Amino acid sequence: MGVYSMDQTEGELLLIYFIPESETAIAKNAEADLANDITVNRNYAVKQEASAIHPLATVKYDRLAARDYANKYTSEVTSSLGYDTSKWNPNYAWHTESGGVDCANYVSQAIYAGGIPKDSTWKPESTAWVNTGRNISNGLKQYMVDTKGYFYKTTKGGTSAGGFISAVNYSHVMFIVANDGVTMLFSAHTNDRLKASFANFSSSSYEFYYVNSSYL
C-alpha cells in the first residue's frame, strides 16, 4: 500500500501527502487479493456441495412398519376383561386403569414405530401420547393433525394402512391396518382387536386420519 508523508514549513499549515505504491506493488497486492477471494469462494462452494450431498434429515413415515407394529402388539380378545397384556409391548407403560384406557398409548406406539419422531410434547406418558384428544385440546389428534400436520382428516375411502380412526361420540382411537376400498381392517387396544373388520361400524360416528403425503 502507499505511505503518508508530512511536510511543514515555518508559519504554514501541516500538509499531508499520500504517496501511492509503485505499479509493480499495486499489481502484486491485487493478485494476492484476487487469490484470497477465489479461495473464500471455493471454500463456500465446497460447503454448499457437501450440504447438497448430505441434506438435513427429514421425517419419513413407513406406514407398513407402523401397521406391522400394530398387529404385533395386540390380539383379538373376546373376554369381558377386554385386553390381554401378554401381547402388549413390555417396554411401554400399560394403561389398564378404569377398565382399560390404552388405546391412544397403543396408536402412538405404532405411529412412532413408523418413523414419526418423539419430542418434548409427544413422548411416552405425555398427554399428547396417551390421550385421544376427544375431550381435551392437547391430545394425540391435536398434536398429529393441528400442531405438526403429520396427518390430516379425510374420509374412510381416503385412508390406508398406517392411518387411524377416532370415535366422535366418545374417547377412543384405533389403528388402520388395511383398506382396499371395500374392506377396512383395524387393530386396537382396550378393547383389544386384531385385524378386525370395520364393516359393522357407522362411518358417520368416526373420523378418519391419514398421513400427509409429504411424509411418505
Short mmCIF file of C-alpha atoms in Angstrom, two decimals:
data_model
loop_
_atom_site.label_atom_id
_atom_site.label_comp_id
_atom_site.label_asym_id
_atom_site.label_seq_id
_atom_site.Cartn_x
_atom_site.Cartn_y
_atom_site.Cartn_z
CA MET A 1 0.00 0.00 0.00
CA GLY A 2 1.03 3.66 -0.23
CA VAL A 3 2.52 5.77 2.56
CA TYR A 4 1.70 9.14 4.02
CA SER A 5 4.31 11.96 4.11
CA MET A 6 4.06 15.14 6.19
CA ASP A 7 5.59 18.46 5.17
CA GLN A 8 5.50 21.70 7.13
CA THR A 9 7.36 24.98 6.75
CA GLU A 10 7.54 27.69 9.36
CA GLY A 11 4.29 29.60 9.58
CA GLU A 12 2.49 27.25 7.22
CA LEU A 13 -0.11 24.58 7.77
CA LEU A 14 0.93 20.97 8.10
CA LEU A 15 0.38 19.26 4.75
CA ILE A 16 -0.11 15.51 4.44
CA TYR A 17 0.69 13.82 1.16
CA PHE A 18 -0.30 10.31 0.10
CA ILE A 19 2.40 8.63 -1.93
CA PRO A 20 0.92 5.65 -3.81
CA GLU A 21 2.64 2.32 -4.27
CA SER A 22 4.56 1.57 -7.37
CA GLU A 23 2.67 -0.07 -10.22
CA THR A 24 4.52 -3.31 -9.52
CA ALA A 25 3.47 -3.31 -5.85
CA ILE A 26 -0.14 -2.47 -6.75
CA ALA A 27 -0.28 -5.36 -9.22
CA LYS A 28 1.22 -7.78 -6.69
CA ASN A 29 -1.29 -6.81 -3.98
CA ALA A 30 -4.18 -7.07 -6.44
CA GLU A 31 -3.11 -10.61 -7.32
CA ALA A 32 -2.99 -11.52 -3.62
CA ASP A 33 -6.49 -10.10 -3.01
CA LEU A 34 -7.85 -11.95 -6.03
CA ALA A 35 -6.30 -15.23 -4.87
CA ASN A 36 -7.84 -14.77 -1.42
CA ASP A 37 -11.29 -14.10 -2.92
CA ILE A 38 -11.01 -17.22 -5.08
CA THR A 39 -10.09 -19.32 -2.02
CA VAL A 40 -13.01 -17.96 0.02
CA ASN A 41 -15.48 -18.58 -2.80
CA ARG A 42 -14.10 -22.06 -3.43
CA ASN A 43 -14.47 -22.99 0.25
CA TYR A 44 -18.06 -21.73 0.23
CA ALA A 45 -18.81 -23.75 -2.90
CA VAL A 46 -17.39 -26.90 -1.28
CA LYS A 47 -19.61 -26.37 1.78
CA GLN A 48 -22.66 -25.87 -0.42
CA GLU A 49 -21.86 -29.01 -2.39
CA ALA A 50 -21.44 -31.02 0.81
CA SER A 51 -24.78 -29.74 2.06
CA ALA A 52 -26.44 -30.86 -1.17
CA ILE A 53 -24.88 -34.32 -0.92
CA HIS A 54 -25.77 -34.72 2.77
CA PRO A 55 -29.08 -32.85 3.27
CA LEU A 56 -30.62 -32.42 6.70
CA ALA A 57 -32.63 -35.42 7.83
CA THR A 58 -36.35 -35.24 7.11
CA VAL A 59 -39.27 -37.05 8.70
CA LYS A 60 -40.41 -40.10 6.75
CA TYR A 61 -43.27 -42.33 7.81
CA ASP A 62 -43.15 -46.03 6.99
CA ARG A 63 -46.85 -46.82 7.23
CA LEU A 64 -46.30 -50.55 6.71
CA ALA A 65 -43.79 -50.70 9.57
CA ALA A 66 -46.40 -48.94 11.71
CA ARG A 67 -49.02 -51.48 10.58
CA ASP A 68 -46.75 -54.41 11.42
CA TYR A 69 -46.11 -52.99 14.88
CA ALA A 70 -49.83 -52.53 15.50
CA ASN A 71 -50.58 -56.12 14.53
CA LYS A 72 -47.70 -57.49 16.59
CA TYR A 73 -48.66 -55.94 19.91
CA THR A 74 -52.35 -56.73 20.24
CA SER A 75 -54.74 -59.67 19.94
CA GLU A 76 -58.40 -60.45 19.36
CA VAL A 77 -59.86 -60.56 22.87
CA THR A 78 -63.44 -61.67 23.40
CA SER A 79 -63.40 -61.98 27.19
CA SER A 80 -65.17 -59.48 29.42
CA LEU A 81 -61.80 -58.10 30.53
CA GLY A 82 -61.26 -56.67 27.07
CA TYR A 83 -57.48 -56.90 26.93
CA ASP A 84 -54.53 -59.28 27.16
CA THR A 85 -51.34 -57.56 28.34
CA SER A 86 -49.24 -60.64 27.49
CA LYS A 87 -49.50 -59.43 23.88
CA TRP A 88 -48.55 -55.82 24.68
CA ASN A 89 -45.08 -54.32 24.32
CA PRO A 90 -43.41 -54.60 27.77
CA ASN A 91 -41.15 -51.63 27.01
CA TYR A 92 -44.05 -49.21 27.49
CA ALA A 93 -46.33 -48.45 30.42
CA TRP A 94 -49.72 -50.19 30.27
CA HIS A 95 -52.92 -48.31 30.97
CA THR A 96 -55.35 -50.86 32.35
CA GLU A 97 -56.91 -48.48 34.87
CA SER A 98 -60.63 -47.70 34.67
CA GLY A 99 -61.24 -50.94 32.80
CA GLY A 100 -58.55 -50.20 30.22
CA VAL A 101 -57.67 -46.86 28.59
CA ASP A 102 -54.66 -47.84 26.49
CA CYS A 103 -55.98 -47.01 23.01
CA ALA A 104 -54.06 -43.75 22.40
CA ASN A 105 -50.90 -45.14 24.01
CA TYR A 106 -51.04 -48.06 21.57
CA VAL A 107 -51.72 -45.90 18.48
CA SER A 108 -48.88 -43.55 19.46
CA GLN A 109 -46.52 -46.52 19.72
CA ALA A 110 -47.47 -47.68 16.22
CA ILE A 111 -47.03 -44.20 14.74
CA TYR A 112 -43.63 -43.90 16.41
CA ALA A 113 -42.65 -47.32 15.05
CA GLY A 114 -43.46 -45.93 11.61
CA GLY A 115 -40.91 -43.14 11.98
CA ILE A 116 -42.68 -40.09 13.41
CA PRO A 117 -40.15 -38.70 15.92
CA LYS A 118 -40.79 -38.06 19.59
CA ASP A 119 -40.26 -34.60 21.06
CA SER A 120 -40.85 -32.79 24.34
CA THR A 121 -44.62 -32.68 23.71
CA TRP A 122 -45.25 -36.11 22.19
CA LYS A 123 -43.37 -38.81 24.08
CA PRO A 124 -44.34 -41.87 26.15
CA GLU A 125 -46.67 -40.95 29.01
CA SER A 126 -47.16 -37.36 27.84
CA THR A 127 -50.74 -36.12 27.41
CA ALA A 128 -50.34 -35.96 23.64
CA TRP A 129 -49.17 -39.58 23.64
CA VAL A 130 -51.75 -41.26 25.90
CA ASN A 131 -54.88 -39.14 25.39
CA THR A 132 -57.03 -39.29 22.24
CA GLY A 133 -57.76 -35.56 22.28
CA ARG A 134 -61.52 -36.09 22.08
CA ASN A 135 -62.28 -34.32 25.36
CA ILE A 136 -59.19 -32.13 25.68
CA SER A 137 -57.33 -29.75 23.37
CA ASN A 138 -53.81 -31.21 23.55
CA GLY A 139 -54.17 -34.91 22.85
CA LEU A 140 -52.95 -37.22 20.10
CA LYS A 141 -55.28 -35.87 17.40
CA GLN A 142 -54.36 -32.23 18.02
CA TYR A 143 -50.63 -32.98 18.01
CA MET A 144 -50.61 -35.13 14.86
CA VAL A 145 -53.09 -33.05 12.85
CA ASP A 146 -53.22 -29.47 14.14
CA THR A 147 -49.76 -28.93 15.63
CA LYS A 148 -47.45 -30.95 13.38
CA GLY A 149 -49.54 -31.67 10.31
CA TYR A 150 -48.21 -35.21 10.02
CA PHE A 151 -51.77 -36.45 9.47
CA TYR A 152 -54.89 -34.88 8.00
CA LYS A 153 -58.60 -35.58 8.27
CA THR A 154 -60.06 -37.47 5.33
CA THR A 155 -62.80 -39.98 4.51
CA LYS A 156 -62.97 -43.71 5.10
CA GLY A 157 -62.08 -44.30 1.45
CA GLY A 158 -59.14 -41.89 1.69
CA THR A 159 -57.26 -43.89 4.29
CA SER A 160 -54.91 -46.87 4.08
CA ALA A 161 -52.83 -48.93 6.47
CA GLY A 162 -50.91 -46.55 8.71
CA GLY A 163 -53.79 -44.15 9.37
CA PHE A 164 -56.00 -44.01 12.44
CA ILE A 165 -59.68 -43.74 13.36
CA SER A 166 -61.13 -41.56 16.12
CA ALA A 167 -64.60 -42.02 17.61
CA VAL A 168 -66.80 -38.91 17.54
CA ASN A 169 -69.10 -39.57 20.49
CA TYR A 170 -66.59 -41.00 22.94
CA SER A 171 -62.83 -41.07 23.54
CA HIS A 172 -61.33 -43.91 21.52
CA VAL A 173 -58.81 -44.35 18.68
CA MET A 174 -58.00 -47.37 16.52
CA PHE A 175 -55.20 -48.07 14.06
CA ILE A 176 -55.95 -48.87 10.41
CA VAL A 177 -54.06 -51.95 9.22
CA ALA A 178 -55.74 -52.49 5.83
CA ASN A 179 -58.16 -50.76 3.47
CA ASP A 180 -58.69 -51.83 -0.13
CA GLY A 181 -61.63 -49.52 -0.72
CA VAL A 182 -64.11 -52.26 0.13
CA THR A 183 -62.89 -53.79 3.38
CA MET A 184 -61.25 -51.82 6.16
CA LEU A 185 -59.44 -53.62 8.98
CA PHE A 186 -58.22 -52.12 12.23
CA SER A 187 -56.25 -53.17 15.29
CA ALA A 188 -56.67 -51.61 18.72
CA HIS A 189 -56.23 -51.72 22.48
CA THR A 190 -58.93 -51.78 25.12
CA ASN A 191 -60.80 -53.40 23.83
CA ASP A 192 -58.02 -55.33 22.11
CA ARG A 193 -58.70 -56.05 18.44
CA LEU A 194 -56.51 -57.63 15.76
CA LYS A 195 -57.27 -57.08 12.07
CA ALA A 196 -60.93 -56.55 12.92
CA SER A 197 -63.45 -55.55 10.26
CA PHE A 198 -64.88 -52.04 10.31
CA ALA A 199 -67.94 -53.19 8.32
CA ASN A 200 -70.34 -53.12 11.26
CA PHE A 201 -69.42 -49.59 12.31
CA SER A 202 -71.19 -46.44 11.13
CA SER A 203 -68.71 -44.19 9.33
CA SER A 204 -70.63 -41.10 10.46
CA SER A 205 -69.68 -41.88 14.06
CA TYR A 206 -65.95 -41.84 13.36
CA GLU A 207 -63.29 -39.55 11.92
CA PHE A 208 -60.53 -40.87 9.68
CA TYR A 209 -56.96 -39.61 9.56
CA TYR A 210 -54.20 -40.43 7.12
CA VAL A 211 -50.55 -39.41 6.83
CA ASN A 212 -49.69 -36.31 4.81
CA SER A 213 -48.05 -37.30 1.51
CA SER A 214 -45.04 -35.09 2.35
CA TYR A 215 -44.00 -37.69 4.94
CA LEU A 216 -44.35 -40.81 2.78
#
